[in-house]
CSV table of C-alpha atoms (C1' of nucleotides) in Angstrom, one decimal:
chain,number,residue,atom,x,y,z
A,1,MET,CA,-23.2,240.9,-43.3
A,2,VAL,CA,-21.7,242.8,-40.9
A,3,GLN,CA,-23.8,242.0,-38.3
A,4,ASP,CA,-23.1,238.7,-39.0
A,5,LYS,CA,-19.4,238.7,-37.7
A,6,LYS,CA,-20.1,241.2,-35.0
A,7,GLN,CA,-22.6,238.7,-33.5
A,8,ALA,CA,-20.2,235.8,-34.1
A,9,ILE,CA,-17.7,238.2,-31.9
A,10,LEU,CA,-20.6,238.4,-29.3
A,11,LYS,CA,-21.5,234.4,-29.0
A,12,GLY,CA,-17.9,234.0,-29.1
A,13,VAL,CA,-17.9,235.6,-25.7
A,14,LEU,CA,-21.1,233.9,-24.1
A,15,LYS,CA,-19.0,230.8,-25.3
A,16,LEU,CA,-16.0,231.7,-23.3
A,17,VAL,CA,-17.6,232.7,-20.1
A,18,ASN,CA,-18.4,228.7,-19.6
A,19,ARG,CA,-15.6,227.2,-21.2
A,20,VAL,CA,-12.5,229.2,-19.6
A,21,GLY,CA,-14.7,231.9,-17.1
A,22,PHE,CA,-15.1,235.5,-17.4
A,23,TYR,CA,-11.7,236.7,-16.0
A,24,HIS,CA,-9.4,234.5,-18.5
A,25,ILE,CA,-11.1,236.0,-21.6
A,26,SER,CA,-8.4,237.5,-23.8
A,27,MET,CA,-9.1,239.3,-27.1
A,28,LYS,CA,-7.3,236.3,-28.6
A,29,MET,CA,-9.6,233.8,-27.4
A,30,VAL,CA,-12.6,235.9,-28.4
A,31,ALA,CA,-11.0,236.3,-32.3
A,32,ALA,CA,-10.4,232.4,-32.3
A,33,GLU,CA,-13.4,231.6,-30.8
A,34,ALA,CA,-15.4,233.8,-33.5
A,35,GLY,CA,-13.3,232.7,-36.3
A,36,VAL,CA,-12.0,236.1,-36.7
A,37,ALA,CA,-8.4,237.3,-36.6
A,38,ALA,CA,-7.5,239.7,-33.7
A,39,GLY,CA,-8.0,242.7,-34.9
A,40,THR,CA,-10.9,242.2,-36.7
A,41,ILE,CA,-12.6,242.7,-33.2
A,42,TYR,CA,-11.9,246.1,-33.1
A,43,LEU,CA,-13.6,247.1,-36.8
A,44,TYR,CA,-17.0,246.0,-35.0
A,45,PHE,CA,-16.2,247.6,-31.3
A,46,LYS,CA,-13.7,250.2,-29.7
A,47,GLY,CA,-12.0,247.6,-27.4
A,48,LYS,CA,-13.1,245.0,-24.3
A,49,GLU,CA,-14.6,247.3,-22.7
A,50,GLU,CA,-17.5,248.7,-25.4
A,51,LEU,CA,-17.6,244.8,-26.3
A,52,ILE,CA,-18.5,243.7,-22.6
A,53,ASN,CA,-21.1,246.3,-22.3
A,54,GLU,CA,-22.6,245.4,-25.5
A,55,LEU,CA,-23.1,242.5,-24.9
A,56,TYR,CA,-24.6,243.2,-21.5
A,57,THR,CA,-27.2,245.2,-23.3
A,58,MET,CA,-28.2,242.6,-25.4
A,59,ILE,CA,-29.0,240.6,-22.7
A,60,VAL,CA,-30.7,242.6,-20.6
A,61,SER,CA,-33.1,243.4,-23.8
A,62,GLU,CA,-33.5,240.1,-24.3
A,63,PHE,CA,-34.5,239.1,-20.8
A,64,ASN,CA,-36.7,242.4,-20.8
A,65,GLU,CA,-38.5,241.1,-23.3
A,66,SER,CA,-38.7,237.4,-22.0
A,67,VAL,CA,-40.1,238.4,-18.8
A,68,LEU,CA,-42.0,241.6,-19.5
A,69,ASP,CA,-44.2,240.4,-21.7
A,70,ALA,CA,-45.6,237.8,-19.1
A,71,TYR,CA,-47.2,241.1,-17.6
A,72,ASP,CA,-50.9,241.4,-18.6
A,73,GLN,CA,-52.8,243.9,-16.6
A,74,ASP,CA,-55.8,241.9,-16.3
A,75,SER,CA,-54.6,239.0,-14.8
A,76,PRO,CA,-55.1,238.0,-11.0
A,77,ILE,CA,-51.4,239.7,-9.5
A,78,LYS,CA,-50.6,236.4,-8.2
A,79,GLU,CA,-50.9,234.7,-11.5
A,80,VAL,CA,-48.9,237.6,-13.1
A,81,TYR,CA,-46.0,236.6,-10.2
A,82,ARG,CA,-46.0,233.2,-11.4
A,83,ALA,CA,-45.7,234.0,-15.1
A,84,MET,CA,-42.6,236.4,-14.5
A,85,MET,CA,-40.8,234.1,-12.2
A,86,SER,CA,-41.5,231.2,-14.2
A,87,ARG,CA,-40.4,233.0,-17.7
A,88,ALA,CA,-37.5,234.4,-15.7
A,89,VAL,CA,-36.3,231.2,-13.8
A,90,LEU,CA,-36.9,229.3,-17.3
A,91,PHE,CA,-34.8,232.0,-19.3
A,92,TYR,CA,-31.6,231.5,-17.1
A,93,LEU,CA,-31.8,227.7,-17.3
A,94,ASN,CA,-32.0,227.7,-20.9
A,95,ASN,CA,-29.2,230.3,-21.4
A,96,LYS,CA,-26.4,229.2,-18.0
A,97,ASP,CA,-24.0,231.7,-19.8
A,98,TYR,CA,-26.2,234.3,-19.6
A,99,PHE,CA,-26.6,234.1,-16.0
A,100,SER,CA,-23.0,233.7,-15.6
A,101,PHE,CA,-22.2,236.4,-17.6
A,102,ILE,CA,-24.5,238.7,-15.7
A,103,GLU,CA,-23.1,237.5,-12.4
A,104,GLN,CA,-19.6,238.6,-13.2
A,105,TYR,CA,-20.7,241.5,-14.9
A,106,THR,CA,-21.9,242.7,-11.9
A,107,TYR,CA,-18.5,243.2,-10.6
A,108,ALA,CA,-16.4,243.6,-13.8
A,109,PRO,CA,-14.1,246.4,-13.7
A,110,PHE,CA,-15.8,248.3,-16.6
A,111,LEU,CA,-18.9,248.8,-14.8
A,112,PHE,CA,-17.3,251.2,-12.2
A,113,LYS,CA,-17.4,253.9,-14.9
A,114,GLU,CA,-20.3,254.4,-16.2
A,115,ASN,CA,-22.8,251.9,-16.5
A,116,GLN,CA,-23.4,251.2,-12.8
A,117,GLU,CA,-26.9,252.7,-13.1
A,118,GLN,CA,-27.6,249.9,-15.4
A,119,ASN,CA,-27.2,247.1,-13.0
A,120,PHE,CA,-30.9,247.0,-11.7
A,121,MET,CA,-32.3,247.3,-14.9
A,122,LEU,CA,-33.2,243.5,-14.9
A,123,LEU,CA,-35.2,244.2,-11.5
A,124,LEU,CA,-37.5,246.5,-13.6
A,125,PRO,CA,-40.0,243.8,-14.5
A,126,LEU,CA,-40.5,242.5,-11.2
A,127,TYR,CA,-40.2,246.0,-9.9
A,128,LYS,CA,-43.5,247.0,-11.8
A,129,MET,CA,-45.0,244.0,-10.5
A,130,MET,CA,-45.0,244.6,-6.7
A,131,ARG,CA,-46.2,248.0,-7.2
A,132,ALA,CA,-49.6,247.0,-8.7
A,133,GLY,CA,-49.3,244.0,-6.1
A,134,LYS,CA,-49.3,246.4,-3.3
A,135,LYS,CA,-52.3,249.2,-4.8
A,136,GLN,CA,-54.4,245.8,-5.0
A,137,LYS,CA,-53.5,245.1,-1.2
A,138,MET,CA,-52.3,241.9,-2.6
A,139,ILE,CA,-48.4,242.3,-1.6
A,140,LYS,CA,-47.2,243.1,1.7
A,141,ASN,CA,-46.8,247.4,2.0
A,142,LEU,CA,-42.7,247.0,2.6
A,143,PRO,CA,-40.0,248.8,0.9
A,144,ASP,CA,-39.7,248.0,-2.6
A,145,ALA,CA,-35.9,247.1,-2.0
A,146,VAL,CA,-37.0,244.4,0.6
A,147,LEU,CA,-40.0,243.3,-2.2
A,148,LEU,CA,-37.5,242.6,-4.5
A,149,SER,CA,-34.7,240.9,-2.3
A,150,MET,CA,-37.5,238.5,-1.3
A,151,VAL,CA,-38.2,237.1,-5.0
A,152,HIS,CA,-35.2,237.9,-6.6
A,153,GLY,CA,-32.8,236.6,-4.1
A,154,PRO,CA,-34.1,232.9,-3.6
A,155,MET,CA,-34.0,233.0,-7.3
A,156,ASN,CA,-30.5,234.2,-7.8
A,157,THR,CA,-29.5,231.7,-5.2
A,158,MET,CA,-31.2,228.7,-6.3
A,159,LEU,CA,-30.1,229.1,-10.0
A,160,LYS,CA,-26.1,229.8,-8.6
A,161,MET,CA,-27.3,226.3,-6.3
A,162,HIS,CA,-28.2,224.7,-9.0
A,163,PHE,CA,-25.4,225.2,-11.9
A,164,ALA,CA,-23.0,224.7,-9.3
A,165,ARG,CA,-24.5,221.1,-9.1
A,166,LYS,CA,-25.5,221.6,-5.3
A,167,THR,CA,-29.2,220.6,-6.5
A,168,ASP,CA,-31.0,219.6,-8.7
A,169,LEU,CA,-33.8,221.9,-9.6
A,170,THR,CA,-36.5,219.7,-11.0
A,171,LYS,CA,-39.3,221.6,-12.6
A,172,ALA,CA,-41.5,220.0,-10.3
A,173,THR,CA,-40.1,221.0,-7.2
A,174,VAL,CA,-39.9,224.6,-9.0
A,175,GLN,CA,-43.6,225.1,-9.7
A,176,ASN,CA,-45.1,223.3,-6.9
A,177,LYS,CA,-42.9,224.2,-3.7
A,178,PHE,CA,-40.5,227.4,-4.8
A,179,TYR,CA,-43.0,229.9,-6.2
A,180,ASN,CA,-45.3,229.4,-3.3
A,181,ALA,CA,-42.5,229.7,-0.9
A,182,CYS,CA,-41.2,233.2,-2.0
A,183,TRP,CA,-45.3,234.1,-2.6
A,184,GLU,CA,-45.5,233.4,1.1
A,185,ALA,CA,-42.8,235.8,1.8
A,186,ILE,CA,-44.2,238.7,-0.2
A,187,ALA,CA,-48.1,238.1,0.0
A,188,ALA,CA,-50.2,240.2,2.2
A,189,HIS,CA,-51.7,237.5,4.6
A,190,ASN,CA,-55.1,239.6,5.6
B,1,MET,CA,6.4,239.4,14.6
B,2,VAL,CA,6.2,237.1,11.9
B,3,GLN,CA,1.9,237.0,12.2
B,4,ASP,CA,1.8,240.5,12.6
B,5,LYS,CA,3.0,241.1,9.1
B,6,LYS,CA,1.1,238.2,7.5
B,7,GLN,CA,-2.1,240.0,8.9
B,8,ALA,CA,-0.9,243.4,7.8
B,9,ILE,CA,-0.8,241.7,4.2
B,10,LEU,CA,-4.4,240.2,4.4
B,11,LYS,CA,-6.0,243.1,5.8
B,12,GLY,CA,-4.2,244.7,2.8
B,13,VAL,CA,-5.7,242.7,0.3
B,14,LEU,CA,-9.5,243.2,2.4
B,15,LYS,CA,-8.7,247.7,2.1
B,16,LEU,CA,-8.2,247.3,-1.5
B,17,VAL,CA,-11.2,245.2,-2.4
B,18,ASN,CA,-13.1,248.4,-1.2
B,19,ARG,CA,-10.8,251.0,-2.8
B,20,VAL,CA,-9.8,249.4,-6.2
B,21,GLY,CA,-12.1,246.6,-6.3
B,22,PHE,CA,-10.7,242.9,-6.5
B,23,TYR,CA,-9.9,242.7,-10.1
B,24,HIS,CA,-7.8,245.7,-9.9
B,25,ILE,CA,-5.3,244.3,-6.7
B,26,SER,CA,-1.9,243.9,-8.0
B,27,MET,CA,0.6,242.5,-5.5
B,28,LYS,CA,2.5,245.9,-5.7
B,29,MET,CA,-0.6,247.5,-4.6
B,30,VAL,CA,-0.9,244.9,-1.6
B,31,ALA,CA,3.0,245.4,-0.7
B,32,ALA,CA,2.3,249.0,-0.6
B,33,GLU,CA,-1.2,249.0,1.3
B,34,ALA,CA,0.7,247.1,4.1
B,35,GLY,CA,3.8,248.4,3.9
B,36,VAL,CA,6.3,245.8,2.8
B,37,ALA,CA,7.8,245.2,-0.2
B,38,ALA,CA,6.9,243.4,-3.2
B,39,GLY,CA,8.9,240.5,-2.4
B,40,THR,CA,7.9,239.8,1.9
B,41,ILE,CA,4.7,238.9,0.5
B,42,TYR,CA,6.4,235.6,-1.0
B,43,LEU,CA,7.8,235.2,2.1
B,44,TYR,CA,4.1,234.7,3.5
B,45,PHE,CA,2.2,233.2,0.7
B,46,LYS,CA,3.3,231.0,-1.9
B,47,GLY,CA,1.6,233.4,-4.6
B,48,LYS,CA,-1.0,235.6,-5.3
B,49,GLU,CA,-3.2,232.6,-5.4
B,50,GLU,CA,-2.9,231.1,-1.8
B,51,LEU,CA,-3.3,234.9,-0.2
B,52,ILE,CA,-6.7,235.2,-1.8
B,53,ASN,CA,-7.7,231.6,-0.6
B,54,GLU,CA,-6.2,231.8,2.6
B,55,LEU,CA,-8.1,235.5,2.7
B,56,TYR,CA,-10.8,233.7,2.2
B,57,THR,CA,-10.4,230.9,4.3
B,58,MET,CA,-10.1,233.7,7.3
B,59,ILE,CA,-13.3,235.0,6.5
B,60,VAL,CA,-15.5,231.9,6.5
B,61,SER,CA,-13.9,230.8,9.9
B,62,GLU,CA,-14.9,234.5,11.4
B,63,PHE,CA,-18.1,234.2,10.1
B,64,ASN,CA,-19.0,230.7,11.4
B,65,GLU,CA,-17.7,231.7,14.2
B,66,SER,CA,-19.8,235.1,14.4
B,67,VAL,CA,-23.3,233.5,13.5
B,68,LEU,CA,-22.7,229.4,14.5
B,69,ASP,CA,-22.8,230.8,18.4
B,70,ALA,CA,-26.3,232.0,18.0
B,71,TYR,CA,-27.7,228.5,17.8
B,72,ASP,CA,-28.4,227.6,20.9
B,73,GLN,CA,-30.2,223.8,20.6
B,74,ASP,CA,-32.6,224.9,23.4
B,75,SER,CA,-34.3,227.9,21.7
B,76,PRO,CA,-37.2,227.8,19.6
B,77,ILE,CA,-36.7,227.6,16.4
B,78,LYS,CA,-37.9,230.9,15.2
B,79,GLU,CA,-35.6,232.4,17.5
B,80,VAL,CA,-32.9,230.8,16.5
B,81,TYR,CA,-33.9,232.2,13.2
B,82,ARG,CA,-34.0,235.2,13.6
B,83,ALA,CA,-30.4,235.4,16.1
B,84,MET,CA,-28.9,233.8,13.3
B,85,MET,CA,-30.1,236.1,10.5
B,86,SER,CA,-29.6,239.0,12.5
B,87,ARG,CA,-25.8,237.8,13.0
B,88,ALA,CA,-25.3,237.6,9.6
B,89,VAL,CA,-26.6,240.6,8.7
B,90,LEU,CA,-24.7,242.3,11.1
B,91,PHE,CA,-21.6,240.6,10.2
B,92,TYR,CA,-21.0,241.8,6.7
B,93,LEU,CA,-23.2,245.6,7.2
B,94,ASN,CA,-20.1,245.9,9.9
B,95,ASN,CA,-17.9,244.2,7.4
B,96,LYS,CA,-18.5,245.8,3.9
B,97,ASP,CA,-15.0,244.7,2.3
B,98,TYR,CA,-16.0,240.7,3.4
B,99,PHE,CA,-19.1,241.1,1.9
B,100,SER,CA,-17.3,242.5,-1.2
B,101,PHE,CA,-14.7,240.0,-1.2
B,102,ILE,CA,-17.2,237.3,-0.8
B,103,GLU,CA,-19.4,238.0,-3.8
B,104,GLN,CA,-16.3,238.7,-6.0
B,105,TYR,CA,-14.0,235.6,-4.8
B,106,THR,CA,-17.0,233.0,-5.6
B,107,TYR,CA,-16.3,233.9,-9.7
B,108,ALA,CA,-12.5,234.3,-9.0
B,109,PRO,CA,-10.4,232.5,-11.5
B,110,PHE,CA,-8.4,230.7,-8.6
B,111,LEU,CA,-11.8,229.1,-7.4
B,112,PHE,CA,-11.7,227.1,-10.5
B,113,LYS,CA,-9.0,225.2,-9.4
B,114,GLU,CA,-10.0,223.2,-6.0
B,115,ASN,CA,-11.8,225.6,-3.5
B,116,GLN,CA,-14.7,225.0,-5.6
B,117,GLU,CA,-16.2,222.5,-2.7
B,118,GLN,CA,-15.5,225.1,0.2
B,119,ASN,CA,-17.9,227.8,-1.3
B,120,PHE,CA,-20.9,227.3,-0.1
B,121,MET,CA,-19.2,226.4,3.3
B,122,LEU,CA,-20.7,229.9,4.8
B,123,LEU,CA,-24.2,228.2,4.2
B,124,LEU,CA,-23.7,225.9,6.9
B,125,PRO,CA,-24.9,227.5,10.0
B,126,LEU,CA,-27.9,228.2,8.2
B,127,TYR,CA,-28.2,224.3,6.9
B,128,LYS,CA,-27.9,222.9,10.2
B,129,MET,CA,-30.8,225.5,11.6
B,130,MET,CA,-33.4,224.5,8.9
B,131,ARG,CA,-32.3,220.6,9.7
B,132,ALA,CA,-33.7,221.1,13.0
B,133,GLY,CA,-36.7,223.5,12.2
B,134,LYS,CA,-37.9,220.4,9.5
B,135,LYS,CA,-37.9,217.8,12.1
B,136,GLN,CA,-39.6,220.1,14.7
B,137,LYS,CA,-42.5,220.7,12.1
B,138,MET,CA,-41.6,224.7,12.2
B,139,ILE,CA,-40.1,224.7,8.9
B,140,LYS,CA,-41.8,223.5,5.3
B,141,ASN,CA,-40.6,219.9,4.2
B,142,LEU,CA,-38.8,221.6,1.2
B,143,PRO,CA,-35.6,220.1,-0.2
B,144,ASP,CA,-32.6,222.4,1.5
B,145,ALA,CA,-31.3,223.9,-1.3
B,146,VAL,CA,-35.0,225.7,-1.7
B,147,LEU,CA,-35.3,226.6,2.1
B,148,LEU,CA,-31.3,227.9,2.0
B,149,SER,CA,-32.1,229.7,-0.8
B,150,MET,CA,-34.9,231.6,0.8
B,151,VAL,CA,-32.8,233.0,3.6
B,152,HIS,CA,-29.7,233.4,2.0
B,153,GLY,CA,-30.7,235.1,-1.3
B,154,PRO,CA,-33.1,237.7,-0.1
B,155,MET,CA,-30.3,238.6,2.6
B,156,ASN,CA,-27.7,238.8,0.1
B,157,THR,CA,-29.6,240.9,-2.7
B,158,MET,CA,-30.7,243.2,0.2
B,159,LEU,CA,-26.9,243.3,1.5
B,160,LYS,CA,-25.9,244.0,-2.6
B,161,MET,CA,-28.8,246.5,-2.7
B,162,HIS,CA,-27.2,248.1,0.5
B,163,PHE,CA,-24.1,248.8,-0.5
B,164,ALA,CA,-24.7,249.9,-4.0
B,165,ARG,CA,-26.9,252.7,-2.3
B,166,LYS,CA,-30.3,251.7,-4.0
B,167,THR,CA,-32.0,251.3,-0.4
B,168,ASP,CA,-31.2,252.1,3.3
B,169,LEU,CA,-31.4,249.0,5.4
B,170,THR,CA,-32.5,250.5,8.5
B,171,LYS,CA,-32.4,248.7,11.9
B,172,ALA,CA,-36.0,249.1,12.3
B,173,THR,CA,-36.8,247.4,8.2
B,174,VAL,CA,-34.6,244.8,8.9
B,175,GLN,CA,-35.5,243.7,12.5
B,176,ASN,CA,-39.2,244.1,11.6
B,177,LYS,CA,-40.3,243.3,8.4
B,178,PHE,CA,-37.2,241.4,6.7
B,179,TYR,CA,-36.8,238.6,9.3
B,180,ASN,CA,-40.5,238.1,9.4
B,181,ALA,CA,-40.9,238.3,5.3
B,182,CYS,CA,-38.1,235.8,5.2
B,183,TRP,CA,-39.7,233.6,7.8
B,184,GLU,CA,-43.3,233.2,6.6
B,185,ALA,CA,-41.3,232.1,3.0
B,186,ILE,CA,-39.9,228.8,5.2
B,187,ALA,CA,-42.3,228.4,8.3
B,188,ALA,CA,-44.6,225.6,7.6
B,189,HIS,CA,-48.3,227.1,7.8
B,190,ASN,CA,-50.4,224.3,10.1
C,1,DT,C1',29.6,237.6,13.8
C,2,DA,C1',26.2,234.6,11.7
C,3,DA,C1',21.7,233.5,10.6
C,4,DA,C1',16.8,235.2,9.4
C,5,DA,C1',14.0,238.4,7.3
C,6,DA,C1',13.3,241.9,3.8
C,7,DT,C1',14.2,244.6,-0.2
C,8,DG,C1',12.8,246.2,-4.7
C,9,DA,C1',15.1,246.1,-9.5
C,10,DA,C1',14.9,242.4,-12.8
C,11,DT,C1',12.5,239.2,-15.7
C,12,DG,C1',9.6,237.0,-18.7
C,13,DA,C1',4.8,236.0,-19.6
C,14,DA,C1',0.3,237.8,-21.0
C,15,DC,C1',-2.8,241.4,-22.5
C,16,DG,C1',-5.1,244.7,-25.2
C,17,DT,C1',-4.5,247.5,-29.2
C,18,DT,C1',-2.3,249.1,-33.8
C,19,DC,C1',-1.5,249.7,-38.5
C,20,DA,C1',1.0,248.0,-42.7
C,21,DT,C1',0.0,244.6,-45.7
C,22,DT,C1',-3.2,241.3,-47.9
C,23,DT,C1',-7.5,239.9,-49.3
C,24,DT,C1',-12.2,240.4,-51.2
C,25,DT,C1',-16.0,243.1,-52.7
C,26,DT,C1',-18.0,246.5,-55.5
C,27,DG,C1',-19.4,248.3,-60.0
C,28,DA,C1',-18.1,250.9,-64.1
C,29,DA,C1',-16.5,250.0,-68.5
C,30,DA,C1',-15.5,246.8,-72.2
D,1,DT,C1',-20.4,238.2,-69.3
D,2,DT,C1',-15.7,239.2,-68.4
D,3,DT,C1',-11.9,242.3,-66.7
D,4,DC,C1',-9.6,245.6,-63.3
D,5,DA,C1',-9.2,248.7,-60.7
D,6,DA,C1',-10.4,251.7,-56.6
D,7,DA,C1',-12.5,250.9,-51.8
D,8,DA,C1',-13.8,248.4,-48.2
D,9,DA,C1',-13.0,244.7,-44.9
D,10,DA,C1',-9.7,241.7,-42.8
D,11,DT,C1',-5.5,240.1,-41.3
D,12,DG,C1',-1.9,239.1,-37.4
D,13,DA,C1',2.9,240.4,-36.2
D,14,DA,C1',4.7,243.8,-33.3
D,15,DC,C1',4.5,247.0,-29.8
D,16,DG,C1',4.0,249.1,-25.4
D,17,DT,C1',2.3,247.9,-20.8
D,18,DT,C1',1.1,245.5,-17.2
D,19,DC,C1',1.8,241.9,-13.7
D,20,DA,C1',3.5,238.0,-10.9
D,21,DT,C1',7.4,236.1,-9.3
D,22,DT,C1',12.5,235.9,-8.2
D,23,DC,C1',17.0,236.5,-6.1
D,24,DA,C1',21.2,238.7,-5.2
D,25,DT,C1',22.0,242.2,-2.1
D,26,DT,C1',20.9,244.7,2.0
D,27,DT,C1',19.0,245.2,6.7
D,28,DT,C1',17.7,243.4,11.2
D,29,DT,C1',17.7,240.2,14.3
D,30,DA,C1',20.0,236.7,17.4
DNA sequence: TAAAAATGAATGAACGTTCATTTTTTGAAA
DNA sequence: TTTCAAAAAATGAACGTTCATTCATTTTTA
């Protein structure tokens, strides 16, 4: 019962991210969207900051669940790579509001207080895969940051362009072209 | 004389982007930073929205100047690519405040009114280079959006990590590894 | 001295948060 | 099962603060 209302409030924020944009969200709007009174929010969250931070934590754990369980120690690394990218892209395509929220949260005023370290937690699944690939000599022996940027960066930009309707991410393009192009950037060419 | 004050105000905003973050910038702060009174800003700009938008336009044109003049029709496309990437990365490394501003401007509330189209103007130099490369069969025949994301994305993520001190972008790494890795993502492998 | 530029206190709107009040839930007694 | 009072949950008007913007006044320029 208590959780129902808390979830309704969190979901309310998400809906508003798309409808009015991160920085126009007021507590009154959240209350209206969630079907509660303004004061009720403060029974479940200390304040706006905690509300936003909890939502972020929720999204991060959902994302990691979705992507990390594609990590099968025994599969060839290229397949792990493909599975992870696939899951990550699908996760955001199916949850535009998550993507928008994450993008904007990164630069939110709140962040500059304590959560700055959490900021790259979303990259941990990819990070793990990279290290395995380097050991197997399947992936270039480059600094982690370089490799990470080579798969996270394109995904991010693609999604941004897709959601801004600058391009259409068809399944075929993503699966047959995009993943391969990124792979060629990070793969060791022996 | 008039331009001095206008420039001082614009530069004031930029300084504040780094010091207090985009969303904590108030008109009073800008006035103090620029050494003028609050009301003075309104002699040069219609309001906060116009101020921010003019700053964006200023940065876009500076960026395009810096990067586009690396486009020499006669050079081999791989060299053009390298020169452009090099200029773009250098531009942002030397102007952290420009990078921060652009990143945050993209999702600013202002944007959702009219300037949304300008949003990918920064990518035009890269876009142009891609099309030439495709004609010469040096670059994969992929949709422009895919190619663009493959060079813009990594650069963006690298810079973000660099500025967040998650990695150190040494000149050597960038020049010897990063550019090549991105190139392999977009190059046609005949 | 007239015009132009600059000032900064005043204004009103918007926001996050609080808290006195109302509504709902609970569970023991009848 | 019904009753009812105490506890818990929910409400939303009110508060204090912050902010962008205005404009009567002052300062600078021509």
